[in-house]
Short mmCIF file of N, CA and C in Angstrom, two decimals:
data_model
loop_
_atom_site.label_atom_id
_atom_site.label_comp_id
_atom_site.label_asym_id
_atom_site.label_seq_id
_atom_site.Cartn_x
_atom_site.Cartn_y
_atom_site.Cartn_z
N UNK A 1 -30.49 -54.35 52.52
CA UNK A 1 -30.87 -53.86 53.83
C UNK A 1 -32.36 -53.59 53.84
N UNK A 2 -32.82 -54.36 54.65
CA UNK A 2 -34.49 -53.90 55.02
C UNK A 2 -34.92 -52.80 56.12
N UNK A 3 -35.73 -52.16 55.62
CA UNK A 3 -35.87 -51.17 56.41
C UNK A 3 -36.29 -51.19 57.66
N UNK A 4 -36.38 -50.48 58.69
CA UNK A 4 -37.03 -51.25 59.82
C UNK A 4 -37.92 -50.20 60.38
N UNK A 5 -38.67 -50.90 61.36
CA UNK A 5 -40.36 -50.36 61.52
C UNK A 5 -40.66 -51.25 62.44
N UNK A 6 -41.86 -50.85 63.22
CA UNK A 6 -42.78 -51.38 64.01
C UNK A 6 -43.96 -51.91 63.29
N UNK A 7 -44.21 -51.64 62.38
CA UNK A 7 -45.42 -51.88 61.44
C UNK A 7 -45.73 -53.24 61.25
N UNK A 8 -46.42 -53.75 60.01
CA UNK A 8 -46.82 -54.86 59.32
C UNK A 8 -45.75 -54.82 58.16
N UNK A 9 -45.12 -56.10 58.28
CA UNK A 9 -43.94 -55.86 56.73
C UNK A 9 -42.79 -55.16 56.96
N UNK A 10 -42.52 -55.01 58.23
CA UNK A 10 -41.43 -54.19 58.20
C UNK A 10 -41.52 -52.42 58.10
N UNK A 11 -43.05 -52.27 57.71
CA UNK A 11 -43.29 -50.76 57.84
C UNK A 11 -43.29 -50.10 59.19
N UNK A 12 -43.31 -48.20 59.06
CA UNK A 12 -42.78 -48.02 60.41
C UNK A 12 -44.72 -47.55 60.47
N UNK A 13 -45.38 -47.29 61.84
CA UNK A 13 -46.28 -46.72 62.43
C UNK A 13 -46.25 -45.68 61.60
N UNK A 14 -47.73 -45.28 61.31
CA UNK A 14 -47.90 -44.23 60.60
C UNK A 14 -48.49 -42.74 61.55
N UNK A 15 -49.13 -43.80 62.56
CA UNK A 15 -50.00 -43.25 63.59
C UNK A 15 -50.45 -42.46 63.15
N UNK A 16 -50.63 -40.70 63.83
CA UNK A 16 -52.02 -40.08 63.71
C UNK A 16 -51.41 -39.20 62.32
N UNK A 17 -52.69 -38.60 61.79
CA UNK A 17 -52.47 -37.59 60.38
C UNK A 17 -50.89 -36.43 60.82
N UNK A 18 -50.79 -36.42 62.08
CA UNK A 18 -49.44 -35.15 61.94
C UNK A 18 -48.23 -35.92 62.18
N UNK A 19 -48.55 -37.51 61.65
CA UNK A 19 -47.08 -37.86 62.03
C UNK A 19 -46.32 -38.08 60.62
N UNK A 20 -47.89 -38.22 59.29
CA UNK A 20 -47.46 -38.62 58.25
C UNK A 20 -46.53 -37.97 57.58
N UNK A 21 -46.06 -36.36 57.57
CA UNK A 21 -44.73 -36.05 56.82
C UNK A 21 -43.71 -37.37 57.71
N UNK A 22 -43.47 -37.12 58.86
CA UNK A 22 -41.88 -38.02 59.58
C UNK A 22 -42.41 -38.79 59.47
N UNK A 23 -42.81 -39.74 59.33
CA UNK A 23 -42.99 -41.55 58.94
C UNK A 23 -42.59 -41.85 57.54
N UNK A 24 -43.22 -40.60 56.60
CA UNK A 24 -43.15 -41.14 55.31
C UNK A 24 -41.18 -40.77 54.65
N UNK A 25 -40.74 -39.60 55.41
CA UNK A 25 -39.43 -38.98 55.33
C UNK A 25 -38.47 -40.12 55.86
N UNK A 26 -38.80 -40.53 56.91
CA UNK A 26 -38.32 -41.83 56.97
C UNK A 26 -38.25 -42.93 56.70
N UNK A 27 -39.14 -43.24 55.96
CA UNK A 27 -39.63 -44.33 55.26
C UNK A 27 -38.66 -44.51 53.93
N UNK A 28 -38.83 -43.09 53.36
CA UNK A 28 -38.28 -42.90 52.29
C UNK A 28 -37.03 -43.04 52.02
N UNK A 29 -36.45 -42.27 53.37
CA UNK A 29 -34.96 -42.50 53.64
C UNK A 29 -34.07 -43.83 53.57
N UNK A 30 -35.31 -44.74 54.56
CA UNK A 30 -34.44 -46.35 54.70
C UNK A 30 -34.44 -46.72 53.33
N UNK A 31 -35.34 -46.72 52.13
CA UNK A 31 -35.42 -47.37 50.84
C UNK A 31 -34.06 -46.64 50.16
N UNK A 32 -33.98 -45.58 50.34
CA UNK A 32 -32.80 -44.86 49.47
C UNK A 32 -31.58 -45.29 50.20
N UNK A 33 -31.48 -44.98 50.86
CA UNK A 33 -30.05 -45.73 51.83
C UNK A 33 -30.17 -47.18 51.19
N UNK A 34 -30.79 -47.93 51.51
CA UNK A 34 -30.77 -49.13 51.25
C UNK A 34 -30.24 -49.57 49.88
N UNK A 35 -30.38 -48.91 48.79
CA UNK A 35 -30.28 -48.70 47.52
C UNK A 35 -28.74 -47.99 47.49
N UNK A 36 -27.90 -47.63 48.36
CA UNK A 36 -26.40 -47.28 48.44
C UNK A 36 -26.48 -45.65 48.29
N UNK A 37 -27.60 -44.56 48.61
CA UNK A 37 -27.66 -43.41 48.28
C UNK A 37 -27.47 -42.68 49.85
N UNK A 38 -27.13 -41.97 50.25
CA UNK A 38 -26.96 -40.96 51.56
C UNK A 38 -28.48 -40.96 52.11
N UNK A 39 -28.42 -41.50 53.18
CA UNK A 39 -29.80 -41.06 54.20
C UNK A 39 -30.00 -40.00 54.03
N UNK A 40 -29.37 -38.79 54.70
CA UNK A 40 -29.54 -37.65 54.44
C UNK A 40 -29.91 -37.09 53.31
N UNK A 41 -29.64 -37.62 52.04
CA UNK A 41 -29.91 -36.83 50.35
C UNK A 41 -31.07 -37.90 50.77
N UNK A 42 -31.97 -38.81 51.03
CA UNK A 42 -33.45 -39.25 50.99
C UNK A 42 -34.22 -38.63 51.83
N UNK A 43 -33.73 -38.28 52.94
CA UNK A 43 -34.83 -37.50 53.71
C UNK A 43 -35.05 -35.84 52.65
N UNK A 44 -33.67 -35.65 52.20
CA UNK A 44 -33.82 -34.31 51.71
C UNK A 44 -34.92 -34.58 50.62
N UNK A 45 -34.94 -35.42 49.98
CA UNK A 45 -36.08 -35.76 48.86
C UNK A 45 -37.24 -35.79 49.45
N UNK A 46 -37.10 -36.93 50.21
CA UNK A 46 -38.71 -37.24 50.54
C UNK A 46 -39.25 -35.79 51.62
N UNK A 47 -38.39 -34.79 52.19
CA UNK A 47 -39.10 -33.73 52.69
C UNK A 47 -39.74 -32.74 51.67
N UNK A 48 -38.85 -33.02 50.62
CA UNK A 48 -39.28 -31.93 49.10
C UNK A 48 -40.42 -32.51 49.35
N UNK A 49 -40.70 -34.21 49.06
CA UNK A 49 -41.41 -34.62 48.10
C UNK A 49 -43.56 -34.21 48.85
N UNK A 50 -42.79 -34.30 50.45
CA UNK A 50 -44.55 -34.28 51.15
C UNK A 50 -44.04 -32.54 51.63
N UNK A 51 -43.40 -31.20 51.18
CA UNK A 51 -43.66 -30.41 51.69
C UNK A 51 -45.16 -29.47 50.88
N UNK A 52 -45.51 -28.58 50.93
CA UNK A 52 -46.66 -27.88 50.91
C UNK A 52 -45.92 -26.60 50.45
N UNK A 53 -45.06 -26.16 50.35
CA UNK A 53 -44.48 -24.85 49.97
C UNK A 53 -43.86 -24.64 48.53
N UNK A 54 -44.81 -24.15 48.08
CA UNK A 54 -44.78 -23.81 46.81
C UNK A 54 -43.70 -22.46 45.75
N UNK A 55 -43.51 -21.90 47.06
CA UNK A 55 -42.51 -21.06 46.61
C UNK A 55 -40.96 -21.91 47.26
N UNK A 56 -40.73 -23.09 47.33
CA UNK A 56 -39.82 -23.25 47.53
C UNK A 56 -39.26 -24.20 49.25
N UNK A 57 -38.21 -24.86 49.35
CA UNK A 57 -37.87 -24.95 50.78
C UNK A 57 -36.28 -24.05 50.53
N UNK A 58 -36.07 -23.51 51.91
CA UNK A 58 -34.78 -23.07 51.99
C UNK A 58 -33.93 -24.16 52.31
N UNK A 59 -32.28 -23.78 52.50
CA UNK A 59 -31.11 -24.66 53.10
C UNK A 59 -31.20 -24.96 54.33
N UNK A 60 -31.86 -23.86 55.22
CA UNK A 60 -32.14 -23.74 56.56
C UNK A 60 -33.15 -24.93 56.75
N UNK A 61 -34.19 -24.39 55.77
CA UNK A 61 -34.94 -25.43 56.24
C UNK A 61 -34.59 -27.05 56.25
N UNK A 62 -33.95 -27.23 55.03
CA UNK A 62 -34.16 -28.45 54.68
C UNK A 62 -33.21 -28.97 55.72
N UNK A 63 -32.42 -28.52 56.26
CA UNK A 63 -30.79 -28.59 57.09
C UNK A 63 -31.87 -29.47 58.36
N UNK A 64 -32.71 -28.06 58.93
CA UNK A 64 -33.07 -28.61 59.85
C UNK A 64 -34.27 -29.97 59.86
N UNK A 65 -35.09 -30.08 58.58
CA UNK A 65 -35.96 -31.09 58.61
C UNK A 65 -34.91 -32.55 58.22
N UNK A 66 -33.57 -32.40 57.58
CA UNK A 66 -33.30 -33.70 57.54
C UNK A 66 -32.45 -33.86 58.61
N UNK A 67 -31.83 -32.98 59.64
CA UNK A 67 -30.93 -33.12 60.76
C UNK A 67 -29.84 -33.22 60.67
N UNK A 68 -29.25 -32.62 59.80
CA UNK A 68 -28.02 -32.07 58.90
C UNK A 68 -27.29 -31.03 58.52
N UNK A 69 -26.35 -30.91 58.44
CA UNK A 69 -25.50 -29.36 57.89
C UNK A 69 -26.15 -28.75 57.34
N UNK A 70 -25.72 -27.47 57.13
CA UNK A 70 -26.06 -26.59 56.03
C UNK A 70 -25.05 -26.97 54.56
N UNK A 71 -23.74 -27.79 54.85
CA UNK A 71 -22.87 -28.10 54.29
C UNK A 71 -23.29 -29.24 53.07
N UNK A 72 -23.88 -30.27 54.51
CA UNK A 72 -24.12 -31.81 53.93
C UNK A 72 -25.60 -31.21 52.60
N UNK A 73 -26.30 -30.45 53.25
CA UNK A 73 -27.79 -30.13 52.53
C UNK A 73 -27.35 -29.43 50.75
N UNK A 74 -26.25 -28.24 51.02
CA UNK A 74 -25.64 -28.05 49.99
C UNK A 74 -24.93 -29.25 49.15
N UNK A 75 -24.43 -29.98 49.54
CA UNK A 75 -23.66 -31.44 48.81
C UNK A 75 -25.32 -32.15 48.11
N UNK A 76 -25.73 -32.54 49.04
CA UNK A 76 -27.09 -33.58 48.83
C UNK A 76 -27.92 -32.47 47.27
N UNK A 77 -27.98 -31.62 47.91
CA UNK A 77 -29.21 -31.03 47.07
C UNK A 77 -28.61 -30.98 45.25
N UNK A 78 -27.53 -30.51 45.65
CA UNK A 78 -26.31 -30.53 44.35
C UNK A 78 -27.00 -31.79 43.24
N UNK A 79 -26.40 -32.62 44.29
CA UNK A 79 -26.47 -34.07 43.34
C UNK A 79 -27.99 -34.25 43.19
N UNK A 80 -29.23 -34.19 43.82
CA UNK A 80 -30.18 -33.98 43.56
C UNK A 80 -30.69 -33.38 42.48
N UNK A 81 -30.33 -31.95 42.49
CA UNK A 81 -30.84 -31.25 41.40
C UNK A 81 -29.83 -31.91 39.73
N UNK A 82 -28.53 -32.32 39.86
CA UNK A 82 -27.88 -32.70 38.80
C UNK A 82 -28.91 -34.29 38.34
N UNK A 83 -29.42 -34.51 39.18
CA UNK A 83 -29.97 -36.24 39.14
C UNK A 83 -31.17 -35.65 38.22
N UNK A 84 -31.92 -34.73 38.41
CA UNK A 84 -33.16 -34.11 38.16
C UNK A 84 -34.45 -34.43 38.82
N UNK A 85 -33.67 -34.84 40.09
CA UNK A 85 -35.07 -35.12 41.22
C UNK A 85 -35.26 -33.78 41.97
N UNK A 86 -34.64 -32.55 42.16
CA UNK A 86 -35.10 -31.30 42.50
C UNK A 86 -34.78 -30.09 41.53
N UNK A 87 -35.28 -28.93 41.67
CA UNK A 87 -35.09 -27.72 41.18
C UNK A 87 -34.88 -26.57 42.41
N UNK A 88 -33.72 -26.15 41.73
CA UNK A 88 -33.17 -24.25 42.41
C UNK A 88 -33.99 -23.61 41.95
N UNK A 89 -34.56 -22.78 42.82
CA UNK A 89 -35.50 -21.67 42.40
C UNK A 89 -35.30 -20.40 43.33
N UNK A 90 -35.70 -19.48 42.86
CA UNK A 90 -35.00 -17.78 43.47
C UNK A 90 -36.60 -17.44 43.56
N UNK A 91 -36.73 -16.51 44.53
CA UNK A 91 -37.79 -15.44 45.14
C UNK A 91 -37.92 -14.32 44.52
N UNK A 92 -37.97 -13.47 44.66
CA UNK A 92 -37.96 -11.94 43.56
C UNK A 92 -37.36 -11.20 44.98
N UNK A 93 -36.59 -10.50 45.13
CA UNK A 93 -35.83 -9.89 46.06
C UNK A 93 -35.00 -10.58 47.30
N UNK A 94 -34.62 -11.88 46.94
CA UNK A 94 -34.13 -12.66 48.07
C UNK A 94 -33.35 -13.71 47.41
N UNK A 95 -31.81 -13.74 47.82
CA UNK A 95 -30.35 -14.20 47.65
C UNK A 95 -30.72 -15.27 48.22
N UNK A 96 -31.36 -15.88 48.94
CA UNK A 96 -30.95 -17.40 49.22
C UNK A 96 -32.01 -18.39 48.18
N UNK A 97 -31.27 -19.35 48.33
CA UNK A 97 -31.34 -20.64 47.49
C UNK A 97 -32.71 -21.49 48.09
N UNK A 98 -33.85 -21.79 47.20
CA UNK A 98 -34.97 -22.51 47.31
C UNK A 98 -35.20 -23.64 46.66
N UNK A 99 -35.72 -25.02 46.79
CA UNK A 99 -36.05 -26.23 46.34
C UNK A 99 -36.89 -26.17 46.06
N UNK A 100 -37.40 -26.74 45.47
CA UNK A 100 -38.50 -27.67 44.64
C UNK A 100 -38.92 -28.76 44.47
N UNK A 101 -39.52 -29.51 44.15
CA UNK A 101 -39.38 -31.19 43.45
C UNK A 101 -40.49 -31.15 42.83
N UNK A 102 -40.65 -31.01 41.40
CA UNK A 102 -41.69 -31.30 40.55
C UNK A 102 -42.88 -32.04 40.59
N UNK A 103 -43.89 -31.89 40.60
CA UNK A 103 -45.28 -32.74 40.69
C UNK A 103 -44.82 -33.77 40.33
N UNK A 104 -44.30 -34.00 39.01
CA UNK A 104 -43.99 -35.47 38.77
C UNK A 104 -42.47 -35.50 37.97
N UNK A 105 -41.77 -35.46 39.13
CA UNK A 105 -40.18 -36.07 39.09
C UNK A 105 -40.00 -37.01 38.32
N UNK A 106 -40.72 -38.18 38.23
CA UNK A 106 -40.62 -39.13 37.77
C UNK A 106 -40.60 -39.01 36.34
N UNK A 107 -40.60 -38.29 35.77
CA UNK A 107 -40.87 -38.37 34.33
C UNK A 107 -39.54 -37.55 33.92
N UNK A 108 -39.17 -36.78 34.65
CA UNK A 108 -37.85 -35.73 34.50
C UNK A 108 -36.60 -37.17 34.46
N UNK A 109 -36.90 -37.92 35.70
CA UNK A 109 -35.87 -39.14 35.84
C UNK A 109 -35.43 -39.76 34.92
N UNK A 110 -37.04 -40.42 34.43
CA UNK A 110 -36.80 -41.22 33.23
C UNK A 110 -36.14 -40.48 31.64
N UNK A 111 -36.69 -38.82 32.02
CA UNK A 111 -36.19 -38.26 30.34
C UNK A 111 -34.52 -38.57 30.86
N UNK A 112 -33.81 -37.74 31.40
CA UNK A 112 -32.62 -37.96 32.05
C UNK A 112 -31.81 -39.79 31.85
N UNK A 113 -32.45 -40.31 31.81
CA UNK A 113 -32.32 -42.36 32.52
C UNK A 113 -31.86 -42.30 31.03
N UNK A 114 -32.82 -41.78 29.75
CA UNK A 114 -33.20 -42.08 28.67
C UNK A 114 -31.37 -41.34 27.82
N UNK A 115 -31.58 -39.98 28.29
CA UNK A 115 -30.28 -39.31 27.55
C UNK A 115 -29.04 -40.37 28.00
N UNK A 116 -28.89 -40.80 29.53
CA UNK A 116 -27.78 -41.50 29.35
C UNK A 116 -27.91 -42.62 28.66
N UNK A 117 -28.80 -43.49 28.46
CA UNK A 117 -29.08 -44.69 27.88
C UNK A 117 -28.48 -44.24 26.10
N UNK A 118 -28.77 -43.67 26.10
CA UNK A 118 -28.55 -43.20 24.37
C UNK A 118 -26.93 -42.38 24.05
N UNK A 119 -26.44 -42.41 25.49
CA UNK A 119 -25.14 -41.85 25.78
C UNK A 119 -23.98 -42.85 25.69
N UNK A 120 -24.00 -43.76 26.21
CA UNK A 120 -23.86 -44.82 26.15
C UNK A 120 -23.78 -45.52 25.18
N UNK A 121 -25.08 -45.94 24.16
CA UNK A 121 -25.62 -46.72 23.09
C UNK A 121 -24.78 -46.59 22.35
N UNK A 122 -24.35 -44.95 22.27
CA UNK A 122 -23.18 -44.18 21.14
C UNK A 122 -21.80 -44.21 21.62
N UNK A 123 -21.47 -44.49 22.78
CA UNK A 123 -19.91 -44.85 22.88
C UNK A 123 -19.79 -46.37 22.67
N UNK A 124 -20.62 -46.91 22.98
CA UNK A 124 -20.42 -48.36 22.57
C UNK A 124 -20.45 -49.07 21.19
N UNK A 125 -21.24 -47.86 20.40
CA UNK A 125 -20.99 -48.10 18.96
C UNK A 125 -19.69 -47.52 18.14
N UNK A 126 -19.48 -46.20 18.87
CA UNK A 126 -18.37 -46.51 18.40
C UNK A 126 -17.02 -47.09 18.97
N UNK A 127 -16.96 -47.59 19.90
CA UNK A 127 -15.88 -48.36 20.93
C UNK A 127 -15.82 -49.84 19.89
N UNK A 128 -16.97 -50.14 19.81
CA UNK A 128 -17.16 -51.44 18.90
C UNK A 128 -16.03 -51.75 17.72
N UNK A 129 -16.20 -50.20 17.24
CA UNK A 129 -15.37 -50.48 15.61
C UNK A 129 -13.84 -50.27 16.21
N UNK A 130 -13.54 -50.07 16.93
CA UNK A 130 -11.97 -50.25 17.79
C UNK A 130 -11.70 -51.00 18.14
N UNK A 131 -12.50 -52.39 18.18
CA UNK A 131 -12.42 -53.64 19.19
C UNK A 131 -11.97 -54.48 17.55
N UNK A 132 -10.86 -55.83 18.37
CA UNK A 132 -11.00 -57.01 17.38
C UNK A 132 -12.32 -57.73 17.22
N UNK A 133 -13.11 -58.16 15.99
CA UNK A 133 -13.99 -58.89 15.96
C UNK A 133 -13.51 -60.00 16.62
N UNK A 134 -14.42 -60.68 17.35
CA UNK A 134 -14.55 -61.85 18.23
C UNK A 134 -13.88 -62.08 19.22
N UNK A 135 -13.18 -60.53 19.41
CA UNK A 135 -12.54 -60.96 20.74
C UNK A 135 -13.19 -60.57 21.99
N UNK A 136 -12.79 -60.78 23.22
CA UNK A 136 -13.42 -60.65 24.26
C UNK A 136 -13.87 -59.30 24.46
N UNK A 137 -13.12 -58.10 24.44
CA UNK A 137 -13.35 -56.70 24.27
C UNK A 137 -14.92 -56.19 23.49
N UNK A 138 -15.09 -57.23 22.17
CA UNK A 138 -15.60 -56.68 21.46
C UNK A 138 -16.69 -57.31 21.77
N UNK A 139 -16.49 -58.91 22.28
CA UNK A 139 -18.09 -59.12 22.92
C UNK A 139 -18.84 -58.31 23.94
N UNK A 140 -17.87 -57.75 24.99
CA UNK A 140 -18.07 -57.34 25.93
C UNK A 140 -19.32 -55.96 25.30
N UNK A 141 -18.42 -55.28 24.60
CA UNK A 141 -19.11 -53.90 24.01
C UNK A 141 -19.88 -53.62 23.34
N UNK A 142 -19.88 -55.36 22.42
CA UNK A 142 -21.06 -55.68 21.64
C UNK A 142 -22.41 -55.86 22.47
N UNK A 143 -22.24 -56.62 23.73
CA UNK A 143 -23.45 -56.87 24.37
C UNK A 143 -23.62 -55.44 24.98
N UNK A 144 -23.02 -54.56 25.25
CA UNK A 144 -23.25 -53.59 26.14
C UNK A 144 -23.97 -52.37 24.98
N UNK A 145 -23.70 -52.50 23.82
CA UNK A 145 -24.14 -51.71 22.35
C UNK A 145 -25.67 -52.07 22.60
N UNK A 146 -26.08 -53.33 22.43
CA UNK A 146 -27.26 -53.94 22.10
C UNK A 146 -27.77 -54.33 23.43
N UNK A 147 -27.57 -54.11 24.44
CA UNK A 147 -28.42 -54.20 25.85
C UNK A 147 -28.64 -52.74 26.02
N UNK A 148 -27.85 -51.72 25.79
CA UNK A 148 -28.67 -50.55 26.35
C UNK A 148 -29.60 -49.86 24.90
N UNK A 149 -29.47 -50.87 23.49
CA UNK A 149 -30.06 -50.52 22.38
C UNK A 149 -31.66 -50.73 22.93
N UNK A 150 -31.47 -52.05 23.32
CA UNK A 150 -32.58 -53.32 23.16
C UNK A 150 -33.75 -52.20 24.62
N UNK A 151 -32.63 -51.65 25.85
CA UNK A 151 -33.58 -51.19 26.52
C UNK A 151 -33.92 -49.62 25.79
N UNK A 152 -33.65 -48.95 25.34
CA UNK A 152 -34.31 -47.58 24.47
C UNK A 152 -35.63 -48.18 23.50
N UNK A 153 -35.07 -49.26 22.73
CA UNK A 153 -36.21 -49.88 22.00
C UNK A 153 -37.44 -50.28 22.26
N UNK A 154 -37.10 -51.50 23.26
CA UNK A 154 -38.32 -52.20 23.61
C UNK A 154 -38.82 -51.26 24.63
N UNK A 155 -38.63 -50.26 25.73
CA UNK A 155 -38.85 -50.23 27.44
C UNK A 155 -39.57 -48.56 27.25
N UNK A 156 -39.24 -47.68 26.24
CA UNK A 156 -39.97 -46.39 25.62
C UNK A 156 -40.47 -46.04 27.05
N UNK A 157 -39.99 -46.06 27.54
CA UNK A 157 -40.65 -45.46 29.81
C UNK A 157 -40.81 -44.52 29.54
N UNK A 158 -40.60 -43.02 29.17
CA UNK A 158 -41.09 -41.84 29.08
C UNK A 158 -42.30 -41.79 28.75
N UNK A 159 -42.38 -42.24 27.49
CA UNK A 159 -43.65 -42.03 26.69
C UNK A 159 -44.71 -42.92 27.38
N UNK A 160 -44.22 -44.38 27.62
CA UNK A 160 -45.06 -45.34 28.43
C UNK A 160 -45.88 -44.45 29.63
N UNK A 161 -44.81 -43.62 30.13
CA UNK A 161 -45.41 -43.27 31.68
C UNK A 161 -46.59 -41.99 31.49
N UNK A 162 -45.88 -41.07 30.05
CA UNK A 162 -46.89 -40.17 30.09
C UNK A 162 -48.57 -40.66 29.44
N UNK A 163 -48.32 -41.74 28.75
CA UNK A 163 -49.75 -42.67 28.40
C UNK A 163 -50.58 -42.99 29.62
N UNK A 164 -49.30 -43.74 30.85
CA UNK A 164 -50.73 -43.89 31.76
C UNK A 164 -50.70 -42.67 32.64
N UNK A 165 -50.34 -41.83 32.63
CA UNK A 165 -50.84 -40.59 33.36
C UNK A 165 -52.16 -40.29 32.49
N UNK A 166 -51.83 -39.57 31.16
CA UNK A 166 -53.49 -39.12 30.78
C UNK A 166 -54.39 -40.31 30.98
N UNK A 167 -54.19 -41.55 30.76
CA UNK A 167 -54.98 -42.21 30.77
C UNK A 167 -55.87 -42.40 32.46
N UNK A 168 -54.76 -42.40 33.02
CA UNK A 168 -55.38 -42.47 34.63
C UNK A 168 -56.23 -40.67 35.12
N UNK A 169 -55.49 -40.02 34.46
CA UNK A 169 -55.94 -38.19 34.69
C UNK A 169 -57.48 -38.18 34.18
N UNK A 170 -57.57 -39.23 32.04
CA UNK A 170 -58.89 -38.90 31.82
C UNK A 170 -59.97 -39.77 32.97
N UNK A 171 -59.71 -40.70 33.23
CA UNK A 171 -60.30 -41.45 34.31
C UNK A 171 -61.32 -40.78 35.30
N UNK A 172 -60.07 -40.05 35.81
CA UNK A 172 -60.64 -39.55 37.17
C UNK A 172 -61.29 -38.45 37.24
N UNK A 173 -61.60 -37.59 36.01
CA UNK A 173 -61.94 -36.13 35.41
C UNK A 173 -63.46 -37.02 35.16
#
């Protein structure tokens, strides 16, 4: 599914500087939908991702910036924070529930991407020694042993990503 827009490429109008949170919330949204994830859990991201509030967004809020329950926002945020694309965070004298989304999510993703990859690696090794050699089972588990081996080995994305951060950070300092 391509996203749709008035733009160049299928992008939507960005128009003037106060439209850029809703263009980009939406923007964000069609790519995640598109990808088989809840519209609603992408706007809830991408509102984390351009808000300015540092102590947090509420349920209220987020309810009302993605145009959604208080219900659906509780479901979305859930799986969010379990994904490790947001954080629950508390106030100092105040019971309700606040968001977050880390400066750089992206690196939380990939540690996360990485534990299941290695989650995996280890049921398939040992699933392996349960399988008949050469039978179909065991090819199957064999390739699935050594494809999620081969990506921990060769693809190191954590570490890759925190290299070009300092490297791009000493840059610009």
């Amino acid at each position: 599914m391509e996203p749709q827009g008035g733009g160049p490429e299928g992008e939507k109008d960005e128009g003037d500087e106060g439209a850029f949170p809703d263009w980009f919330v939406e923007s964000f949204a069609d790519y995640w939908q598109s990808m088989g994830s809840s519209r609603i859990e992408g706007r809830i991201a991408a509102h984390l991702m351009v808000s300015d509030a540092t102590e947090g967004v509420s349920a209220e809020e987020l309810a009302e910036a993605a145009g959604a329950s208080r219900g659906s926002v509780s479901t979305y945020t859930r799986s969010l924070v379990a994904r490790g694309f947001v954080r629950l965070v508390r106030r100092p004298d105040d019971r309700a529930h606040y968001y977050v989304m880390d400066e750089d999510v992206w690196v939380g993703f990939l540690d996360k991407e990485q534990a299941y990859l290695r989650s995996q690696s280890a049921l398939a090794a040992r699933a392996l020694a349960r399988t008949t050699p050469g039978g179909p089972a065991h090819e199957r588990i064999r390739n699935m042993r050594d494809y999620l081996s081969w990506l921990l080995e060769v693809q190191q994305l954590p570490a890759a990503w925190r290299r070009f951060k300092a490297e791009r950070d000493s840059s610009e300092g």
